[in-house]
PDB file of C-alpha atoms in Angstrom:
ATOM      1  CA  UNK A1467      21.653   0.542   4.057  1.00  0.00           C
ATOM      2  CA  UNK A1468      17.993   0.324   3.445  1.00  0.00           C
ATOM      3  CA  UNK A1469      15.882   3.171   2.736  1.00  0.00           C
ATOM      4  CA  UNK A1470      13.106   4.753   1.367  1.00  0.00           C
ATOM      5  CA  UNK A1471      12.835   8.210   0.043  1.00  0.00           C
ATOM      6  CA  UNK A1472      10.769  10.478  -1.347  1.00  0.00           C
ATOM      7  CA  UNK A1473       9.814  14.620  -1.599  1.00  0.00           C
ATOM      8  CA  UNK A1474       8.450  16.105   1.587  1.00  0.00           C
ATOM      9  CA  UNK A1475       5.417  18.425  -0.134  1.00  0.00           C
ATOM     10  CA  UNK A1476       3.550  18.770  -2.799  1.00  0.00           C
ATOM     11  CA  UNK A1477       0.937  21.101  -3.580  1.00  0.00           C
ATOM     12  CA  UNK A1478      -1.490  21.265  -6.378  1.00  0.00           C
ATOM     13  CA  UNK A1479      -5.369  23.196  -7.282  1.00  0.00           C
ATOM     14  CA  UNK A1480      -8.417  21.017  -7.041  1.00  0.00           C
ATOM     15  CA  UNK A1481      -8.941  18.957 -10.228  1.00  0.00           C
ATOM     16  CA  UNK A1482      -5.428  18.431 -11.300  1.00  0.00           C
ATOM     17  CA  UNK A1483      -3.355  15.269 -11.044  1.00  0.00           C
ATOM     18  CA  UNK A1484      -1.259  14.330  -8.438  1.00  0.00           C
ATOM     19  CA  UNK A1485       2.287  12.559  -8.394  1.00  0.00           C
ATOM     20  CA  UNK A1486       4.124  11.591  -5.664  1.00  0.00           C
ATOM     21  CA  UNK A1487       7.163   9.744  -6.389  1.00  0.00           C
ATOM     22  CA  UNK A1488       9.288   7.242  -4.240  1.00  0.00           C
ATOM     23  CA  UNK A1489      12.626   5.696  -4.741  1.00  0.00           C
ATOM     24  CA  UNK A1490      14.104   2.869  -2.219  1.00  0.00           C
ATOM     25  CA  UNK A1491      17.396   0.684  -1.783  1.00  0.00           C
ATOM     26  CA  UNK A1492      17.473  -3.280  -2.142  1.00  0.00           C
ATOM     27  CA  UNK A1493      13.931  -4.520  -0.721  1.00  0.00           C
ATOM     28  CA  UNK A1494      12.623  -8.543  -0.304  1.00  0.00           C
ATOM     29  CA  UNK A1495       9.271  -7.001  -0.282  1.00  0.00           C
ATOM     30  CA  UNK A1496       6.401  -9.099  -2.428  1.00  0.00           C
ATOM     31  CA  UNK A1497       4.833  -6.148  -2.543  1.00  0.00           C
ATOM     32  CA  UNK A1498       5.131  -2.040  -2.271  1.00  0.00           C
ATOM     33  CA  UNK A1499       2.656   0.679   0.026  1.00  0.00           C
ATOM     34  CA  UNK A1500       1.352   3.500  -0.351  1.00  0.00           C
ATOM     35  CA  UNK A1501      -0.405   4.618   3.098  1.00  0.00           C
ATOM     36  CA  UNK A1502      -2.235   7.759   3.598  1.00  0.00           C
ATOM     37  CA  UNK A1503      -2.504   9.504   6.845  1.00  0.00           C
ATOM     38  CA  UNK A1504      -5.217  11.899   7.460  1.00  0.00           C
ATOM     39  CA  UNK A1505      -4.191  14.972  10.371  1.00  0.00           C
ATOM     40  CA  UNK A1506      -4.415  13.037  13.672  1.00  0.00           C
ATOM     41  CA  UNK A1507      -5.042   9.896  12.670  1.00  0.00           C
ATOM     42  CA  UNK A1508      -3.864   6.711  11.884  1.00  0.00           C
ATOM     43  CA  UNK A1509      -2.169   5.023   8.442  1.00  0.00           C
ATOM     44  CA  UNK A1510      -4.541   3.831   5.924  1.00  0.00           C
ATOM     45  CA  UNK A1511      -3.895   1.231   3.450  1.00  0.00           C
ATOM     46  CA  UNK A1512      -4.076   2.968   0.307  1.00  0.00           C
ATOM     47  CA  UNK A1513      -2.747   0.683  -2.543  1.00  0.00           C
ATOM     48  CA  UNK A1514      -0.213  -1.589  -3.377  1.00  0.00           C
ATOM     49  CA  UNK A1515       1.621  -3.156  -6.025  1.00  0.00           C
ATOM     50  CA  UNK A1516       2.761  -6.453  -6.644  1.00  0.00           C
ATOM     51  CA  UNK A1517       6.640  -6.699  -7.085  1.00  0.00           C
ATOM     52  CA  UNK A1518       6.244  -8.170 -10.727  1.00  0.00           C
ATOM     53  CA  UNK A1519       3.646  -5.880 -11.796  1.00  0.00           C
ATOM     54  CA  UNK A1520       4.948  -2.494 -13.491  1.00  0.00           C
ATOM     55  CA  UNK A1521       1.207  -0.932 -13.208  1.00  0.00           C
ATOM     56  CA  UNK A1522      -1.840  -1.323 -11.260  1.00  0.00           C
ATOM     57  CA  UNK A1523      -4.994   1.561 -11.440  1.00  0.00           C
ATOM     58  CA  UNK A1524      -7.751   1.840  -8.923  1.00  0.00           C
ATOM     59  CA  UNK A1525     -10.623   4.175  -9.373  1.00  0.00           C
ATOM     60  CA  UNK A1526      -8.761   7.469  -9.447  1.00  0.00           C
ATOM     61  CA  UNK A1527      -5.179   6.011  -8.304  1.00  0.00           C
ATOM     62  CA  UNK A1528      -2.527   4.541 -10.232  1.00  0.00           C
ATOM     63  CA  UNK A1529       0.588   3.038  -9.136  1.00  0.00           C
ATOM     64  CA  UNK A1530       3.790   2.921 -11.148  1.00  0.00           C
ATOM     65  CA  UNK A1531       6.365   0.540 -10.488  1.00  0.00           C
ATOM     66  CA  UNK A1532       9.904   0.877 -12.221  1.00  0.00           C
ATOM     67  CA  UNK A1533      11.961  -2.167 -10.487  1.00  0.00           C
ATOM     68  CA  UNK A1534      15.170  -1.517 -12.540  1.00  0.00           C
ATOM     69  CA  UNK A1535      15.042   1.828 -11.171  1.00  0.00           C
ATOM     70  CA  UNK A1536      13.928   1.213  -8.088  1.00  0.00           C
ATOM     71  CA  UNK A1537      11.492   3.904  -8.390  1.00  0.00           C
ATOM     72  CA  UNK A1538       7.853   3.656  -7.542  1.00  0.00           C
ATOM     73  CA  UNK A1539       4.759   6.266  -7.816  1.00  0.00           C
ATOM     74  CA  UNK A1540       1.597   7.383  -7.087  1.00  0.00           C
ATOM     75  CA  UNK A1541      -1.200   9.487  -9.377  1.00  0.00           C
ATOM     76  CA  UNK A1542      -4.122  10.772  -8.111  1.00  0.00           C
ATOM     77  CA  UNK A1543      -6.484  11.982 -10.525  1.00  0.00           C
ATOM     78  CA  UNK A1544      -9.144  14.830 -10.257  1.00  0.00           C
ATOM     79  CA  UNK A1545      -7.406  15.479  -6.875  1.00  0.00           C
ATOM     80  CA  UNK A1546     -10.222  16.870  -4.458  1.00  0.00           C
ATOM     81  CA  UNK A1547      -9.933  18.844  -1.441  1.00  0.00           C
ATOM     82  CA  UNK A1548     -10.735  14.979   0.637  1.00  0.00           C
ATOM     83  CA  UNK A1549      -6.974  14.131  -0.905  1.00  0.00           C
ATOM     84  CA  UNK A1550      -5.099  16.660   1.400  1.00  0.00           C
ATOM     85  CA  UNK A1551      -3.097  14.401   3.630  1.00  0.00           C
ATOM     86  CA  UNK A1552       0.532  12.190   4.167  1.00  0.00           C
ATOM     87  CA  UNK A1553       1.151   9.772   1.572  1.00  0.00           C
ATOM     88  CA  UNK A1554       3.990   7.611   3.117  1.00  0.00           C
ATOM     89  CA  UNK A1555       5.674   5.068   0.557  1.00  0.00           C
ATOM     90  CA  UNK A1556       6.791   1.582   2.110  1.00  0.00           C
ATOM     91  CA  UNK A1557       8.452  -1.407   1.139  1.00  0.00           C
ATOM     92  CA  UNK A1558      10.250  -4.071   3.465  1.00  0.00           C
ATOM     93  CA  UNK A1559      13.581  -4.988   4.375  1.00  0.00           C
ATOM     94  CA  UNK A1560      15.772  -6.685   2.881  1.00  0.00           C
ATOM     95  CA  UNK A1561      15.456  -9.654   5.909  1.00  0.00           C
ATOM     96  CA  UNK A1562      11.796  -9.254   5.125  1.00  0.00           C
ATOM     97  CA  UNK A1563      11.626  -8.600   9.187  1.00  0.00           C
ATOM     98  CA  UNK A1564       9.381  -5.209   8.812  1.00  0.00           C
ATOM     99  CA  UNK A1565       8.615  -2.028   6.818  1.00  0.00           C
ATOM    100  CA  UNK A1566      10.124   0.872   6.440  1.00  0.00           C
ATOM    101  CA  UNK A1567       8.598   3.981   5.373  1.00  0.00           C
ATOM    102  CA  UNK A1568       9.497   6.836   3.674  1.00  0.00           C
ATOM    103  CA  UNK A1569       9.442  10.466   5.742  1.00  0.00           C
ATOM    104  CA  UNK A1570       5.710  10.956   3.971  1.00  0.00           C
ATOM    105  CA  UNK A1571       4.857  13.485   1.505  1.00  0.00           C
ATOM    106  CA  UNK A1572       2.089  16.153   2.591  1.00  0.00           C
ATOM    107  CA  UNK A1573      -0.095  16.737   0.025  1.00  0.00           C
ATOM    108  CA  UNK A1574      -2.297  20.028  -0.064  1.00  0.00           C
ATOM    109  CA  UNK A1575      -4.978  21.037  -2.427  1.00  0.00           C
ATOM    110  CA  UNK A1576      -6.295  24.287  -2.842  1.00  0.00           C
ATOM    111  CA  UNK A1577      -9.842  25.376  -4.222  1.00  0.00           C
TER     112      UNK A1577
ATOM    113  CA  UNK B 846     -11.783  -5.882   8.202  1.00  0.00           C
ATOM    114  CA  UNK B 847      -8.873  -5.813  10.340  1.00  0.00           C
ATOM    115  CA  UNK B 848      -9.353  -3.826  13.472  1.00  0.00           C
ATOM    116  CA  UNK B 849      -6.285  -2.308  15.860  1.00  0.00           C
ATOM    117  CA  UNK B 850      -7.364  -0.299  18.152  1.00  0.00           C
ATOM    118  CA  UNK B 851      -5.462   1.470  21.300  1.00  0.00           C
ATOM    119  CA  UNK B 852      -6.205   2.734  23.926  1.00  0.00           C
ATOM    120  CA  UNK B 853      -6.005   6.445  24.622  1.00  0.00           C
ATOM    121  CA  UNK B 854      -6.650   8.336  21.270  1.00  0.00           C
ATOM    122  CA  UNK B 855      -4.417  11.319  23.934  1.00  0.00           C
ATOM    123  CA  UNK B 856      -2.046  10.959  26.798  1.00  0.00           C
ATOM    124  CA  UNK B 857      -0.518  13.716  28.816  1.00  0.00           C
ATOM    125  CA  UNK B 858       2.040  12.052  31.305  1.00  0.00           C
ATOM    126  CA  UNK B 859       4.720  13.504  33.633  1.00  0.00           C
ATOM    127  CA  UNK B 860       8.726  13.383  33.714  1.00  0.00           C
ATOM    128  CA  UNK B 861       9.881   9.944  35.292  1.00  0.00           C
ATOM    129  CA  UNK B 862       6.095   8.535  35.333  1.00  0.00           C
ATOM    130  CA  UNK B 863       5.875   4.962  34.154  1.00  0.00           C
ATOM    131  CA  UNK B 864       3.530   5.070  31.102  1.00  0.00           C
ATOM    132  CA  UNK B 865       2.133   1.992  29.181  1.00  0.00           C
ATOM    133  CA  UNK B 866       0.403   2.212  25.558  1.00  0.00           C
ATOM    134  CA  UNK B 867      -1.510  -0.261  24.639  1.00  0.00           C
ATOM    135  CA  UNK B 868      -2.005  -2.350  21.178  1.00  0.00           C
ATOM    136  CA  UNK B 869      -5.590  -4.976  20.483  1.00  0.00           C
ATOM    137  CA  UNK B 870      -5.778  -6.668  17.098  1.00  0.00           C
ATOM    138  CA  UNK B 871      -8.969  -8.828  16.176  1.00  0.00           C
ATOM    139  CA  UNK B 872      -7.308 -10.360  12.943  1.00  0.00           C
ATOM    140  CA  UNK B 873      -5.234 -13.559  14.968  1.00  0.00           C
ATOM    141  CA  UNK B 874      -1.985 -11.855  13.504  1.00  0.00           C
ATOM    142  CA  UNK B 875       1.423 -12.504  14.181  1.00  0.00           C
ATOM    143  CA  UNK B 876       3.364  -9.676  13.964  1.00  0.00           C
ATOM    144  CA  UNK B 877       2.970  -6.517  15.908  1.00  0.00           C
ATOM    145  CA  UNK B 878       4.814  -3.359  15.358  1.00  0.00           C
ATOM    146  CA  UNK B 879       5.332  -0.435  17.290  1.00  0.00           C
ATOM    147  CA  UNK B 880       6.046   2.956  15.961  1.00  0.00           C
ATOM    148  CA  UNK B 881       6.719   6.493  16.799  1.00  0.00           C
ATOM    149  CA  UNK B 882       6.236   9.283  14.617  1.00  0.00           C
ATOM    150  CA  UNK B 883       7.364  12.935  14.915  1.00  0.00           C
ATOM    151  CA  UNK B 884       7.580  15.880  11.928  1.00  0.00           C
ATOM    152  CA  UNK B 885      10.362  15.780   9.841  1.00  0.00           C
ATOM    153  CA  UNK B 886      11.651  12.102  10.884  1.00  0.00           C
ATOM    154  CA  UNK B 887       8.516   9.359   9.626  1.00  0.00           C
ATOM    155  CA  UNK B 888       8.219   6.715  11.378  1.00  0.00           C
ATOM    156  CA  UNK B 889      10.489   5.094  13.088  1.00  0.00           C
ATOM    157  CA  UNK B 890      10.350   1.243  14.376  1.00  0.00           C
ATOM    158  CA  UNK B 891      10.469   1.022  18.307  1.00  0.00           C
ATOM    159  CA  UNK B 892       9.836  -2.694  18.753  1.00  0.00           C
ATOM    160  CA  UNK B 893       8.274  -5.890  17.081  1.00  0.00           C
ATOM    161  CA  UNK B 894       7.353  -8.789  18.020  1.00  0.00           C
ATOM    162  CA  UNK B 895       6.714 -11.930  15.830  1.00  0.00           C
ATOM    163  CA  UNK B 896       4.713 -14.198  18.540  1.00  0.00           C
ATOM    164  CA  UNK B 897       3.629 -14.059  22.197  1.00  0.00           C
ATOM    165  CA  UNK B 898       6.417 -13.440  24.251  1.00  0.00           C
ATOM    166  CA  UNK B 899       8.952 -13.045  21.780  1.00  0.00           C
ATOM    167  CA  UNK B 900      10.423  -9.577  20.912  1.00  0.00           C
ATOM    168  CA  UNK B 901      12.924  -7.736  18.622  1.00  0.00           C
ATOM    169  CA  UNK B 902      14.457  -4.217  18.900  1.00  0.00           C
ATOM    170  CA  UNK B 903      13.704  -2.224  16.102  1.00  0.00           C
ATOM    171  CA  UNK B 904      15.620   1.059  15.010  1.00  0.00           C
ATOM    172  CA  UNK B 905      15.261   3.142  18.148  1.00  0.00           C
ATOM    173  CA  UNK B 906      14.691   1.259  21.812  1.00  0.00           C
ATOM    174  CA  UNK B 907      16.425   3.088  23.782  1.00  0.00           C
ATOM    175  CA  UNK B 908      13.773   4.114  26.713  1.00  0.00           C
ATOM    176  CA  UNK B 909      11.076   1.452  25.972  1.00  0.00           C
ATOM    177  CA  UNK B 910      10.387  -1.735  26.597  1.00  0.00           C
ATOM    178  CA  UNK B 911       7.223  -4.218  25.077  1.00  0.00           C
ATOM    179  CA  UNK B 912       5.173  -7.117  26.491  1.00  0.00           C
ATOM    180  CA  UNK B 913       3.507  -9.606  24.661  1.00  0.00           C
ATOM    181  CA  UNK B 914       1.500 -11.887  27.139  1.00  0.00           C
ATOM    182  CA  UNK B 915      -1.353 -12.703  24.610  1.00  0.00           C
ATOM    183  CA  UNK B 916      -1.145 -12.823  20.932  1.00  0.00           C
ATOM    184  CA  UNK B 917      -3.844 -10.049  20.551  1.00  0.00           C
ATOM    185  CA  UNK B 918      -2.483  -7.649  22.420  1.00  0.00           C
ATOM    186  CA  UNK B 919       1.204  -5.996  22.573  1.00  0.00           C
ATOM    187  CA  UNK B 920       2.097  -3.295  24.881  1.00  0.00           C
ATOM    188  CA  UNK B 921       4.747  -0.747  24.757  1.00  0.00           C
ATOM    189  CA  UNK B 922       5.876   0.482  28.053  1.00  0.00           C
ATOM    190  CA  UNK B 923       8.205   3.463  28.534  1.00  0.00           C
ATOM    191  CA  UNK B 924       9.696   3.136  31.840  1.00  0.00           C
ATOM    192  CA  UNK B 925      10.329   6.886  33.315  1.00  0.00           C
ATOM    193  CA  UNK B 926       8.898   9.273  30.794  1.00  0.00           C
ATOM    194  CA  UNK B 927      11.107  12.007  29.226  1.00  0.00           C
ATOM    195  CA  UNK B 928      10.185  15.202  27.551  1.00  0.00           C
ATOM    196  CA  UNK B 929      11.884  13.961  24.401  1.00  0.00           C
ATOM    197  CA  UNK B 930       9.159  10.649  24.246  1.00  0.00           C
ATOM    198  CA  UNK B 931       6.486  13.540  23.233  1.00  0.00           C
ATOM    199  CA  UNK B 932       5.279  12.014  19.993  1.00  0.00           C
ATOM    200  CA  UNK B 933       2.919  10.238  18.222  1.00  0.00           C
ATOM    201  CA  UNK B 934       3.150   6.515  18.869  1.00  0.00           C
ATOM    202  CA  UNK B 935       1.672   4.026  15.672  1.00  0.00           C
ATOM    203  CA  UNK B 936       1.147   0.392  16.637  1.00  0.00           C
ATOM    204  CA  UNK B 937       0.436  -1.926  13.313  1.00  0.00           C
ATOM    205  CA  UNK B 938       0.136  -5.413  12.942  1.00  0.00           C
ATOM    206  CA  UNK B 939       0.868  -8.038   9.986  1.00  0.00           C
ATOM    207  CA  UNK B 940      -0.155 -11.957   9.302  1.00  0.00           C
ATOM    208  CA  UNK B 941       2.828 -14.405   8.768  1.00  0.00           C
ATOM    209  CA  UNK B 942       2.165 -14.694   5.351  1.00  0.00           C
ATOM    210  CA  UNK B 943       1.870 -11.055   4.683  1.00  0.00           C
ATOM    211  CA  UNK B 944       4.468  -7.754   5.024  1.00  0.00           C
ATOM    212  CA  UNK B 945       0.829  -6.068   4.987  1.00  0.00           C
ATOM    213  CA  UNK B 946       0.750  -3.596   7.999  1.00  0.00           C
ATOM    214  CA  UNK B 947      -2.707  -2.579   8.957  1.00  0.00           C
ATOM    215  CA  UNK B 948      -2.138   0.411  11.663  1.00  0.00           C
ATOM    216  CA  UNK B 949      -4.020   1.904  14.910  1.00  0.00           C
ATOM    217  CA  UNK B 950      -5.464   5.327  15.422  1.00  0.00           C
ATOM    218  CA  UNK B 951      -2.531   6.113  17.113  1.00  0.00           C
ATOM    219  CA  UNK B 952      -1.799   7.626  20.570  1.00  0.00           C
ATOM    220  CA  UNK B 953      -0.373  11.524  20.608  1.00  0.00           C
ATOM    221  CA  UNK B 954       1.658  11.161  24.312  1.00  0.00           C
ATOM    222  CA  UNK B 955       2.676  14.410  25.658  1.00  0.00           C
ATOM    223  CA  UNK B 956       5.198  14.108  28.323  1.00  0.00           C
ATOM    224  CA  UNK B 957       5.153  17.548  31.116  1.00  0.00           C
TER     225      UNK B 957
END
């Protein structure tokens, strides 16, 4: 069935990079998510990536897409303290009906 | 920029108490999702609905029920509250042409 999967933490020290990696089943989705959630609130829109594109960089973020694979990540560079949050990975169903999200990877960064 | 809002932020609600949750988007969307989220599970898809009045089950129902009487505005109701609907309840919405969810604040319901 359809899924999306990816690491449940992730840890690093202020100033290093950040990768959070994502792999899903068949998707119809144009494009893929990455949301971050902040503690108590809401998902953000963080980035996406068109389905045809294998890269796409914003500021410090940069998505990779590996379609063959079906593999898709996220790099945060110079991760700050601010970065420390869930990072859920999305992409829709195959009926192209809805989303579905990964469990979220909590990211924490120490000083 | 797209605005969903709901409307309690927290909710504390007891046993068999009829409870609704309520979802406003300003963007004229479509689609409206509702979600529940709880630690160790992501979210999981309650209900969505693609117009006004019209409804689909999603991957866990069982418990709740939805209205959609105006396109702006889609409600999730859960009809006698149980202990195990403590959670954090997402509502999103989406344009036709889009599988772009843009999500609430979220309500944390705690059920006594």
């Amino acid at each position: 069935g359809e899924d999306v999967e990816q690491s449940l933490f992730l840890s690093v020290r202020e100033g290093d990079s950040s990768v959070i990696n994502c792999t899903y089943t068949d998707s119809s989705s144009t494009y893929l998510y990455w949301y971050k959630q902040e503690p108590g609130a809401g998902l953000q829109l963080l980035t996406y990536i068109f389905s045809n594109m294998d890269m796409k960089q914003d500021q410090r973020l940069t998505v990779l897409l590996n379609k063959k694979d079906k593999h898709l990540s996220l790099r945060i560079a110079d991760t700050q303290t601010g970065d420390s949050a869930i990072y859920f990975c999305a992409a829709a169903n195959q009926a192209g009906t809805a989303l579905i999200f990964g469990k979220g990877t909590t990211l924490s960064v120490s000083s | 920029d797209v605005k969903v809002t709901q409307s309690s932020r927290y909710l504390v609600k007891r046993t068999g108490e009829k409870v609704f949750l309520e979802c406003v988007q300003d963007m004229d969307h479509e689609n409206m999702f509702w979600y529940r989220q709880d630690p160790g599970l992501g979210l999981r898809l309650i209900y969505f609905s693609y117009d006004v009045k019209m409804k689909e089950k999603g991957d866990i129902p069982e418990g709740y029920s939805v209205s959609r009487e105006k396109k702006e505005r889609f409600s999730l109701i859960l009809e006698s509250a149980s202990t195990n609907q403590t959670s954090m309840y997402l509502c999103a919405s989406s344009s036709l042409s889009s599988d772009t969810q843009y999500f609430g604040p979220g309500t944390r319901l705690t059920v006594l």
